[in-house]
Amino acid sequence: MKCPKCGNELDEGKLLCEKCGEEIKYVPDFDIELEDQLKESISTMMEELALEEHVLEDHALEGHQKNEKEIEDFEPDDDFKEDFRDYFPKKRRSFQNDKIIIVTVIAAVIFIISAAGVVTFIQNMENSYEYQYEKAIECAAGNEYNEAISHLERALAIDDSQTDARVLLAQYYDKNGMRASALSVFNEILAQKKDYSGRDEVYDMLLSIYEEEEDYKKMGEILAQCDVVRIVSKYNKYAALPPKFNKNGGTYDELISVTLEGNTQGYVYYTLDGSAPTVHSLVYETPILLESGDYMIRAMFVNMYGIASTIESQSYHINLSVPKSPVISLDSGTYQEPALIEVYYSDDVKIYYTTDGSIPDKNSKRYDNPIEMPYGRSNFSFIAIDKSGLGSEVVSKSYELRVEANFDVELAIQVLVNNLVANGKLLNTQGNVPDKLGVNKYRAATIIRVGEALYYVIYEEYVDTTGRAHDTNNIYAIDANTADLFQAYKVDEGEYHLQPFNE
C-alpha cells in the first residue's frame, strides 16, 4: 500500500507514513462469508415470501369464489347479519406492505451488523501494539510526552517482549523529566536482555545520564560489568578496571620484573605479602623485581574520580640458582706497599662494586680491571649478577694503605700547592684559580713504587660555585721521602709515567 499524500510504500498495518507523517485511514475488511450468507438468506426469504404471497392469493381467490357461490345460495336475514357482523371478512390487507416492512427490517439488521463490525475493527485496531506504538511516536513528534508515554505503556501491556519500545519509553521518561523511571528501565534492559542488539546504545544513553548527574561511582560499577568494547573505551576515564600484570603468575626459571598498569589516569596500590591492598598500601611506580622464591602480588587501581577496581592477584615461584659470590684477591687488612685488588668470577656473571660501604647493584660501578688500592682507609663491596638479573651474596673487604716516610700525605699536598702558586697556576694556597670563580682541590689517590722510591699519587679536581667537582685530568706524583714533584701520566692501573714538574 502507498501513502495517499507522498506515495511512499508502506508496510502492512502502518498507521502513519514514516516519510511525511500522514495518518493512514483503513476501510475495514468485512467477513465475505458472512456477507454472502446474509445475501443468500435475504434472497431465500424474498423467494419464500413471494411464494407464500402467491399461495395466499390462490387460496384467497378460491375462497372468494366459493364464498360468492355460497352467498348466492344463502340469503341471511337482518338479525343474522347483525349478530355475525364481526365475523364477516373485512377488507383484505395488502401483502405488499408486509414485504416492505420485512425488507426494511432485514436491511436494518445488515446495517447493525456492519456497524458492529466497524466498531469491532476500530476497537481491535486501537488495542493493537502497532497502533499504540505509532501513536506514541506521533505524540512525541509534537512534544506531547505524557500522551506518548501512555501509548507506549499500553503497547507494552499488549506485548511486553518489544525491547525497542522499552528503550523508547526510557527516552520519553527522561525527556519528560522522569529521570528515575528512565534509569530504572535502562538498567532493567541491560540486566534482562543480554542478547539485545542495541545494548551499546542503551549503555551509552544510561552512562550519559549518570555522567550528567556526576554519579561517577555508579558509572564505575556499570563499566566494570560492561562487555561492549566501544562503550568502555568511550567512558574509559570513569572506569576503574583491575590493573594489568605484564606477566601471568606461574613458575619462572629466571629473574623477572613485574609491571602494573591501570586503564586510565590514577594510582595502582599493591602488596607483596598476600594481604588486600588499600589506598595506604605501596604505590606502584617502578617494575617489581622478583628474585628466587615465592611471591603473591595483589593490586587494585583507583582512578582520578576515586573509584576503586576489584583486586587482581598473581602468584609467582622464581626457581633460580643464586650465582656464586666473587672471589677477591686481597684480604681485608693494613698495607704499607701499593697493591692491586683483583676479582675472580665466572664468565656468565658481571661484577659490580662500591667503595662507600653501600650494597652494590647493577647501577653501581662495574669491575673490568684490577683496582688500585686507595690511599688511607677504604671499604669495598662486590656482587656478581647473572644474565637473569639475580645477584650473589655481597662480598665486603676493608683496606688500610699507609707508608712510613719523611713526608706524610698532607705535607706532600702542601708542597704541591706551593709549587702551583709559585708557577701561577693557582692564585693562592686556598686553591683559587685564575679567571675562574671556583677552586682546585687535591686528593691522594694511591701510592706507587717506581724503582726504590714510593710516590704519593695526587689527583686534581676543580670545584665550581655549586660545589660540583670536575676532573681536570692533572695528576701529580710526589716522592714520599724527598718531596720531589713530578707530573704523572697514567698508563694502566698501577702504572704511571713520571715527568719532572718544571718541564
Coordinates of C-alpha atoms in Angstrom, one line a residue:
M1 CA 0.0 0.0 0.0
K2 CA 1.2 3.5 -0.7
C3 CA 0.8 6.8 1.2
P4 CA -2.0 8.8 -0.4
K5 CA 0.0 12.0 0.3
C6 CA 3.6 11.3 -0.7
G7 CA 3.3 7.9 -2.4
N8 CA 5.8 6.3 0.0
E9 CA 5.5 2.5 0.1
L10 CA 4.0 1.4 3.4
D11 CA 4.4 -1.8 5.4
E12 CA 1.2 -3.6 6.1
G13 CA -0.6 -2.4 9.2
K14 CA 1.3 1.0 9.4
L15 CA -1.0 3.8 10.7
L16 CA 1.5 6.6 10.0
C17 CA 3.7 7.4 7.0
E18 CA 7.3 7.3 8.2
K19 CA 8.3 9.7 5.4
C20 CA 5.7 12.5 5.7
G21 CA 3.7 11.6 8.9
E22 CA 0.4 11.3 7.1
E23 CA -2.2 9.3 9.1
I24 CA -3.4 6.3 7.1
K25 CA -7.1 5.6 7.2
Y26 CA -8.1 2.0 6.6
V27 CA -11.6 0.8 5.4
P28 CA -12.4 -2.3 7.5
D29 CA -12.5 -5.6 5.7
F30 CA -15.8 -7.4 6.4
D31 CA -16.3 -11.1 6.6
I32 CA -17.1 -12.1 3.0
E33 CA -18.7 -15.4 4.0
L34 CA -21.0 -13.6 6.4
E35 CA -22.0 -11.1 3.7
D36 CA -22.7 -13.9 1.3
Q37 CA -24.7 -15.8 3.9
L38 CA -26.7 -12.6 4.5
K39 CA -27.3 -12.1 0.8
E40 CA -28.3 -15.8 0.4
S41 CA -30.7 -15.6 3.4
I42 CA -32.3 -12.4 2.2
S43 CA -32.8 -13.9 -1.3
T44 CA -34.3 -17.1 0.2
M45 CA -36.6 -15.1 2.4
M46 CA -37.7 -13.0 -0.6
E47 CA -38.4 -16.1 -2.6
E48 CA -40.4 -17.7 0.3
L49 CA -42.3 -14.5 0.8
A50 CA -43.2 -14.3 -2.9
L51 CA -44.3 -18.0 -2.9
E52 CA -46.3 -17.5 0.2
E53 CA -48.0 -14.5 -1.3
H54 CA -48.8 -16.4 -4.4
V55 CA -50.3 -19.3 -2.5
L56 CA -52.3 -17.0 -0.3
E57 CA -53.6 -15.2 -3.3
D58 CA -54.7 -18.5 -4.8
H59 CA -56.4 -19.5 -1.6
A60 CA -58.0 -16.2 -1.3
L61 CA -59.2 -16.4 -4.9
E62 CA -60.7 -19.9 -4.4
G63 CA -62.2 -18.9 -1.1
H64 CA -63.6 -15.8 -2.6
Q65 CA -65.2 -17.7 -5.4
K66 CA -66.6 -20.3 -3.0
N67 CA -68.0 -17.7 -0.7
E68 CA -69.5 -15.9 -3.6
K69 CA -71.3 -19.1 -4.6
E70 CA -72.5 -19.7 -1.0
I71 CA -73.5 -16.2 -0.7
E72 CA -75.5 -16.5 -3.9
D73 CA -77.3 -19.6 -2.4
F74 CA -77.6 -18.1 1.1
E75 CA -79.5 -15.1 2.0
P76 CA -79.3 -14.3 5.7
D77 CA -81.9 -12.3 7.5
D78 CA -81.1 -9.0 9.1
D79 CA -80.8 -10.4 12.6
F80 CA -78.3 -12.9 11.5
K81 CA -76.2 -10.2 9.8
E82 CA -76.3 -8.1 12.9
D83 CA -75.2 -11.0 15.2
F84 CA -72.3 -12.1 12.9
R85 CA -71.1 -8.7 11.7
D86 CA -67.7 -9.1 13.4
Y87 CA -67.1 -12.4 11.6
F88 CA -67.6 -11.3 8.2
P89 CA -64.4 -10.8 6.2
K90 CA -63.0 -7.3 6.3
K91 CA -61.0 -5.6 3.6
R92 CA -58.0 -7.8 2.7
R93 CA -54.7 -6.4 3.9
S94 CA -52.0 -5.8 1.2
F95 CA -49.2 -8.3 1.5
Q96 CA -47.0 -5.8 -0.4
N97 CA -46.8 -3.6 2.7
D98 CA -45.7 -6.6 4.8
K99 CA -42.9 -7.3 2.3
I100 CA -41.6 -3.8 2.5
I101 CA -41.5 -4.0 6.3
I102 CA -39.6 -7.3 6.3
V103 CA -37.1 -6.0 3.8
T104 CA -36.6 -2.8 5.9
V105 CA -36.0 -4.9 9.0
I106 CA -33.5 -7.1 7.2
A107 CA -31.7 -4.0 5.9
A108 CA -31.6 -2.6 9.4
V109 CA -30.2 -5.8 10.7
I110 CA -27.5 -5.8 8.0
F111 CA -26.6 -2.2 8.8
I112 CA -26.4 -3.0 12.5
I113 CA -24.2 -6.0 11.9
S114 CA -22.0 -3.9 9.6
A115 CA -21.7 -1.1 12.1
A116 CA -20.9 -3.6 14.8
G117 CA -18.1 -4.9 12.5
V118 CA -16.7 -1.4 12.1
V119 CA -16.8 -0.7 15.8
T120 CA -15.1 -4.1 16.5
F121 CA -12.4 -3.4 13.9
I122 CA -11.7 0.0 15.3
Q123 CA -11.6 -1.4 18.8
N124 CA -9.3 -4.2 17.7
M125 CA -7.1 -1.7 15.9
E126 CA -6.8 0.6 18.9
N127 CA -6.0 -2.4 21.1
S128 CA -3.1 -3.5 18.8
Y129 CA 0.6 -3.0 19.7
E130 CA 1.3 -1.3 16.4
Y131 CA -1.4 1.3 16.8
Q132 CA -0.2 2.3 20.3
Y133 CA 3.4 2.4 19.2
E134 CA 2.7 4.6 16.2
K135 CA 0.5 6.9 18.3
A136 CA 3.4 7.2 20.8
I137 CA 5.7 8.3 18.0
E138 CA 3.1 10.8 16.7
C139 CA 2.7 12.3 20.2
A140 CA 6.4 12.5 20.8
A141 CA 6.9 14.3 17.5
G142 CA 4.6 17.0 18.9
N143 CA 6.4 17.0 22.2
E144 CA 3.4 15.5 23.9
Y145 CA 5.4 13.2 26.1
N146 CA 2.8 12.4 28.6
E147 CA 0.5 11.0 25.9
A148 CA 3.4 9.3 24.2
I149 CA 4.3 7.6 27.5
S150 CA 0.7 6.4 27.9
H151 CA 0.6 4.9 24.5
L152 CA 3.9 3.1 24.9
E153 CA 2.8 1.7 28.3
R154 CA -0.4 0.4 26.6
A155 CA 1.7 -1.0 23.8
L156 CA 4.0 -2.9 26.2
A157 CA 0.9 -4.1 28.2
I158 CA -0.2 -5.7 24.9
D159 CA 3.3 -7.1 24.0
D160 CA 6.0 -6.8 26.7
S161 CA 8.6 -8.5 24.6
Q162 CA 9.3 -5.5 22.5
T163 CA 12.6 -4.1 23.8
D164 CA 12.8 -1.3 21.2
A165 CA 9.6 0.1 22.8
R166 CA 11.2 -0.1 26.3
V167 CA 14.2 1.8 25.1
L168 CA 11.9 4.5 23.6
L169 CA 9.8 4.6 26.8
A170 CA 13.0 5.2 28.8
Q171 CA 14.0 8.0 26.4
Y172 CA 10.5 9.6 26.7
Y173 CA 10.7 9.3 30.5
D174 CA 13.9 11.2 30.5
K175 CA 12.6 13.9 28.2
N176 CA 9.6 14.2 30.4
G177 CA 11.7 14.8 33.5
M178 CA 11.1 11.3 34.8
R179 CA 14.8 10.5 35.1
A180 CA 14.5 7.9 37.9
S181 CA 12.0 5.9 35.7
A182 CA 14.3 6.3 32.7
L183 CA 17.3 4.9 34.7
S184 CA 15.2 2.1 36.0
V185 CA 14.1 1.0 32.5
F186 CA 17.6 1.2 31.1
N187 CA 19.1 -0.8 33.9
E188 CA 16.3 -3.4 33.5
I189 CA 17.0 -3.8 29.8
L190 CA 20.8 -4.4 30.4
A191 CA 20.1 -6.8 33.2
Q192 CA 17.5 -8.9 31.3
K193 CA 18.1 -8.5 27.6
K194 CA 21.6 -9.9 27.2
D195 CA 21.1 -10.7 23.6
Y196 CA 19.6 -7.3 22.6
S197 CA 21.4 -6.0 19.6
G198 CA 21.2 -2.3 20.7
R199 CA 22.8 -2.8 24.1
D200 CA 25.7 -0.5 23.3
E201 CA 23.2 2.4 22.6
V202 CA 21.4 1.6 25.9
Y203 CA 24.8 1.7 27.7
D204 CA 25.6 5.0 26.0
M205 CA 22.3 6.6 27.0
L206 CA 22.4 5.3 30.6
L207 CA 26.0 6.4 31.2
S208 CA 25.4 9.8 29.6
I209 CA 22.7 10.4 32.2
Y210 CA 24.9 9.3 35.1
E211 CA 27.7 11.5 33.7
E212 CA 25.4 14.5 33.7
E213 CA 24.3 13.6 37.3
E214 CA 28.1 13.3 38.2
D215 CA 27.4 9.9 39.7
Y216 CA 30.8 8.5 38.9
K217 CA 30.6 5.7 41.4
K218 CA 27.6 4.3 39.5
M219 CA 29.4 4.7 36.2
G220 CA 32.4 2.8 37.6
E221 CA 30.1 -0.1 38.7
I222 CA 28.4 -0.2 35.2
L223 CA 31.7 -0.1 33.3
A224 CA 33.2 -2.8 35.4
Q225 CA 30.4 -5.2 34.2
C226 CA 30.2 -3.8 30.6
D227 CA 31.3 -6.2 27.8
V228 CA 31.0 -3.6 25.0
V229 CA 34.5 -2.5 24.0
R230 CA 33.3 0.7 22.3
I231 CA 31.5 1.9 25.5
V232 CA 34.4 1.0 27.8
S233 CA 36.7 2.9 25.5
K234 CA 34.4 6.0 25.3
Y235 CA 33.9 6.3 29.0
N236 CA 37.4 4.9 29.9
K237 CA 38.3 7.8 32.3
Y238 CA 35.4 6.9 34.6
A239 CA 36.2 3.2 34.6
A240 CA 38.3 1.5 37.3
L241 CA 39.4 -1.8 35.8
P242 CA 41.6 -4.3 37.6
P243 CA 45.3 -3.4 36.9
K244 CA 47.1 -5.4 34.2
F245 CA 50.1 -7.5 35.0
N246 CA 52.7 -7.8 32.3
K247 CA 53.4 -11.4 33.4
N248 CA 50.9 -14.0 34.5
G249 CA 51.5 -15.9 37.7
G250 CA 53.4 -19.2 37.5
T251 CA 56.9 -20.7 37.8
Y252 CA 59.8 -19.0 36.2
D253 CA 63.4 -20.1 35.9
E254 CA 64.7 -16.6 35.7
L255 CA 64.6 -13.3 37.4
I256 CA 61.5 -11.3 36.3
S257 CA 60.2 -7.8 36.6
V258 CA 56.5 -7.4 37.1
T259 CA 54.8 -4.2 35.9
L260 CA 51.3 -3.0 36.8
E261 CA 49.2 -0.7 34.7
G262 CA 45.8 1.0 35.2
N263 CA 43.4 1.6 32.4
T264 CA 43.5 5.4 32.8
Q265 CA 44.9 8.1 35.0
G266 CA 45.1 7.1 38.6
Y267 CA 47.1 5.0 41.0
V268 CA 47.9 1.3 41.4
Y269 CA 48.3 0.1 45.0
Y270 CA 49.8 -3.3 45.7
T271 CA 51.1 -5.7 48.4
L272 CA 53.6 -8.5 48.3
D273 CA 52.5 -10.4 51.5
G274 CA 49.2 -11.6 50.2
S275 CA 47.1 -9.0 52.1
A276 CA 44.4 -7.0 50.4
P277 CA 45.7 -3.6 49.2
T278 CA 44.2 -0.3 50.3
V279 CA 45.0 3.3 49.4
H280 CA 47.6 3.1 52.2
S281 CA 49.5 0.3 50.6
L282 CA 52.6 0.6 48.3
V283 CA 52.1 2.8 45.3
Y284 CA 53.3 1.3 42.1
E285 CA 56.0 3.4 40.4
T286 CA 58.7 1.2 39.1
P287 CA 58.9 -2.5 38.0
I288 CA 58.8 -5.0 40.8
L289 CA 61.9 -7.2 40.7
L290 CA 61.3 -10.8 41.8
E291 CA 64.3 -12.9 42.7
S292 CA 64.4 -16.5 43.8
G293 CA 61.5 -17.5 46.0
D294 CA 57.7 -17.3 46.2
Y295 CA 55.6 -14.1 45.8
M296 CA 52.0 -13.1 45.7
I297 CA 51.3 -9.7 44.3
R298 CA 47.8 -8.3 44.9
A299 CA 46.9 -5.0 43.3
M300 CA 44.0 -2.6 42.8
F301 CA 43.5 0.5 40.6
V302 CA 41.9 3.8 41.8
N303 CA 41.1 6.3 39.1
M304 CA 41.1 10.1 39.4
Y305 CA 37.4 10.1 40.4
G306 CA 38.2 7.9 43.5
I307 CA 36.6 4.8 42.0
A308 CA 38.5 1.6 43.0
S309 CA 38.7 -1.5 41.0
T310 CA 38.4 -5.1 42.2
I311 CA 41.6 -6.7 43.4
E312 CA 43.7 -8.6 40.9
S313 CA 46.2 -11.2 42.2
Q314 CA 49.1 -13.2 40.7
S315 CA 51.3 -15.7 42.4
Y316 CA 54.9 -16.4 41.3
H317 CA 57.5 -19.0 42.0
I318 CA 61.0 -18.0 40.9
N319 CA 63.2 -21.1 40.7
L320 CA 66.7 -19.8 40.3
S321 CA 70.2 -20.8 41.5
V322 CA 71.9 -17.8 43.1
P323 CA 75.3 -17.2 41.3
K324 CA 78.5 -17.8 43.2
S325 CA 79.9 -14.8 45.0
P326 CA 83.1 -13.2 43.5
V327 CA 86.5 -14.1 45.0
I328 CA 88.7 -11.1 45.9
S329 CA 92.5 -11.4 45.6
L330 CA 93.3 -9.4 48.7
D331 CA 92.0 -10.0 52.2
S332 CA 91.0 -7.1 54.4
G333 CA 93.9 -5.6 56.4
T334 CA 96.6 -2.9 56.6
Y335 CA 99.0 -2.5 53.7
Q336 CA 102.3 -0.5 53.5
E337 CA 103.0 -1.3 49.9
P338 CA 100.9 -0.4 46.9
A339 CA 98.7 -3.3 45.8
L340 CA 96.1 -4.1 43.1
I341 CA 92.7 -5.5 44.1
E342 CA 91.7 -8.3 41.7
V343 CA 88.3 -10.1 41.5
Y344 CA 87.8 -13.7 40.2
Y345 CA 84.5 -14.7 38.7
S346 CA 82.8 -16.9 36.1
D347 CA 82.1 -15.7 32.6
D348 CA 78.3 -15.8 32.9
V349 CA 78.2 -13.0 35.5
K350 CA 79.2 -9.4 35.8
I351 CA 80.8 -7.8 38.8
Y352 CA 79.7 -4.5 40.4
Y353 CA 81.2 -2.8 43.4
T354 CA 81.0 0.3 45.7
T355 CA 83.7 1.9 47.9
D356 CA 81.4 3.7 50.4
G357 CA 80.1 0.5 52.2
S358 CA 76.7 0.6 50.4
I359 CA 75.2 -2.6 48.8
P360 CA 76.1 -2.7 45.1
D361 CA 73.7 -3.4 42.3
K362 CA 73.7 -3.3 38.5
N363 CA 73.7 0.5 38.7
S364 CA 77.0 0.6 40.6
K365 CA 80.5 0.8 39.1
R366 CA 81.3 -2.2 37.1
Y367 CA 84.6 -4.1 37.7
D368 CA 86.6 -4.6 34.5
N369 CA 90.3 -4.4 35.5
P370 CA 92.3 -4.7 38.7
I371 CA 91.7 -1.8 41.1
E372 CA 94.4 0.3 42.7
M373 CA 94.2 0.2 46.5
P374 CA 93.2 3.7 47.6
Y375 CA 95.5 5.6 50.0
G376 CA 94.1 5.6 53.5
R377 CA 91.1 3.6 54.6
S378 CA 88.6 2.1 52.1
N379 CA 85.6 -0.2 52.2
F380 CA 84.8 -2.3 49.1
S381 CA 81.6 -4.3 48.5
F382 CA 81.4 -6.7 45.5
I383 CA 78.4 -8.6 43.9
A384 CA 78.0 -11.0 41.0
I385 CA 74.9 -10.6 38.9
D386 CA 73.9 -13.1 36.2
K387 CA 72.1 -12.7 32.9
S388 CA 68.7 -13.1 34.6
G389 CA 69.5 -10.2 37.0
L390 CA 69.9 -12.4 40.0
G391 CA 72.6 -11.3 42.4
S392 CA 75.0 -13.3 44.5
E393 CA 75.8 -12.7 48.1
V394 CA 77.7 -9.5 48.7
V395 CA 81.4 -9.8 49.5
S396 CA 82.9 -6.9 51.5
K397 CA 86.6 -6.0 52.1
S398 CA 88.2 -3.2 54.1
Y399 CA 91.8 -2.0 53.5
E400 CA 94.2 0.5 55.2
L401 CA 97.1 1.7 53.0
R402 CA 99.8 3.6 54.9
V403 CA 103.5 4.2 54.5
E404 CA 106.3 5.4 56.8
A405 CA 108.1 8.2 55.1
N406 CA 109.8 11.6 55.7
F407 CA 106.7 13.4 54.3
D408 CA 103.2 12.4 55.1
V409 CA 100.4 12.9 52.5
E410 CA 99.2 16.2 53.9
L411 CA 102.7 17.7 53.8
A412 CA 103.2 16.3 50.3
I413 CA 100.0 18.0 49.1
Q414 CA 101.1 21.3 50.7
V415 CA 104.4 21.1 48.8
L416 CA 102.4 20.6 45.6
V417 CA 100.1 23.6 46.2
N418 CA 103.1 25.9 47.0
N419 CA 104.7 24.9 43.7
L420 CA 101.5 25.6 41.8
V421 CA 101.2 29.0 43.3
A422 CA 104.8 29.8 42.5
N423 CA 104.2 28.8 38.9
G424 CA 101.0 30.9 38.6
K425 CA 98.6 28.0 38.2
L426 CA 96.9 28.9 41.5
L427 CA 96.3 32.4 42.9
N428 CA 96.8 31.3 46.5
T429 CA 97.2 28.3 48.7
Q430 CA 93.4 28.2 49.1
G431 CA 93.2 26.9 45.6
N432 CA 91.7 29.8 43.8
V433 CA 92.1 29.6 40.0
P434 CA 92.9 32.5 37.6
D435 CA 89.9 33.6 35.6
K436 CA 87.6 31.2 37.4
L437 CA 85.3 31.6 40.4
G438 CA 85.8 28.0 41.8
V439 CA 88.8 26.4 43.5
N440 CA 91.1 23.5 42.9
K441 CA 91.1 20.6 45.3
Y442 CA 93.8 17.8 45.7
R443 CA 93.4 14.3 47.0
A444 CA 95.8 11.4 47.4
A445 CA 94.5 8.6 45.3
T446 CA 97.1 5.9 46.0
I447 CA 100.8 5.1 46.4
I448 CA 103.0 3.7 43.6
R449 CA 106.5 2.3 43.7
V450 CA 108.9 3.2 40.9
G451 CA 112.2 1.5 41.4
E452 CA 113.2 2.0 45.1
A453 CA 111.1 5.2 45.6
L454 CA 107.5 5.5 46.8
Y455 CA 105.3 8.2 45.4
Y456 CA 102.0 9.7 46.5
V457 CA 99.7 10.0 43.5
I458 CA 97.7 13.2 43.8
Y459 CA 94.6 13.9 41.6
E460 CA 93.5 17.5 40.9
E461 CA 89.7 18.4 40.8
Y462 CA 88.1 21.8 40.1
V463 CA 85.1 22.5 42.3
D464 CA 82.7 25.1 40.9
T465 CA 80.5 27.5 42.8
T466 CA 77.7 25.0 43.0
G467 CA 80.0 22.5 44.8
R468 CA 80.2 20.2 41.8
A469 CA 83.6 18.5 41.2
H470 CA 85.2 18.2 37.8
D471 CA 88.3 16.1 37.0
T472 CA 91.0 18.4 35.4
N473 CA 93.0 15.4 34.2
N474 CA 96.0 16.7 36.0
I475 CA 97.9 14.0 38.0
Y476 CA 100.9 14.7 40.2
A477 CA 103.4 12.3 41.9
I478 CA 105.4 13.4 45.0
D479 CA 108.3 11.4 46.4
A480 CA 107.3 10.4 49.9
N481 CA 110.9 10.8 51.2
T482 CA 112.4 13.7 49.1
A483 CA 109.2 15.7 48.2
D484 CA 110.4 15.9 44.6
L485 CA 107.4 16.8 42.4
F486 CA 106.5 15.2 39.1
Q487 CA 103.8 15.4 36.5
A488 CA 102.2 11.9 36.2
Y489 CA 100.5 10.3 33.3
K490 CA 98.6 7.1 33.9
V491 CA 99.3 4.2 31.6
D492 CA 97.3 1.5 33.3
E493 CA 96.0 0.5 36.7
G494 CA 99.1 0.8 39.0
E495 CA 101.3 2.0 36.1
Y496 CA 102.3 5.7 35.7
H497 CA 104.8 7.6 33.6
L498 CA 106.5 10.4 35.6
Q499 CA 107.9 13.6 34.2
P500 CA 109.7 16.4 36.1
F501 CA 107.3 19.2 37.2
N502 CA 109.1 22.1 35.5
E503 CA 109.5 20.5 32.2

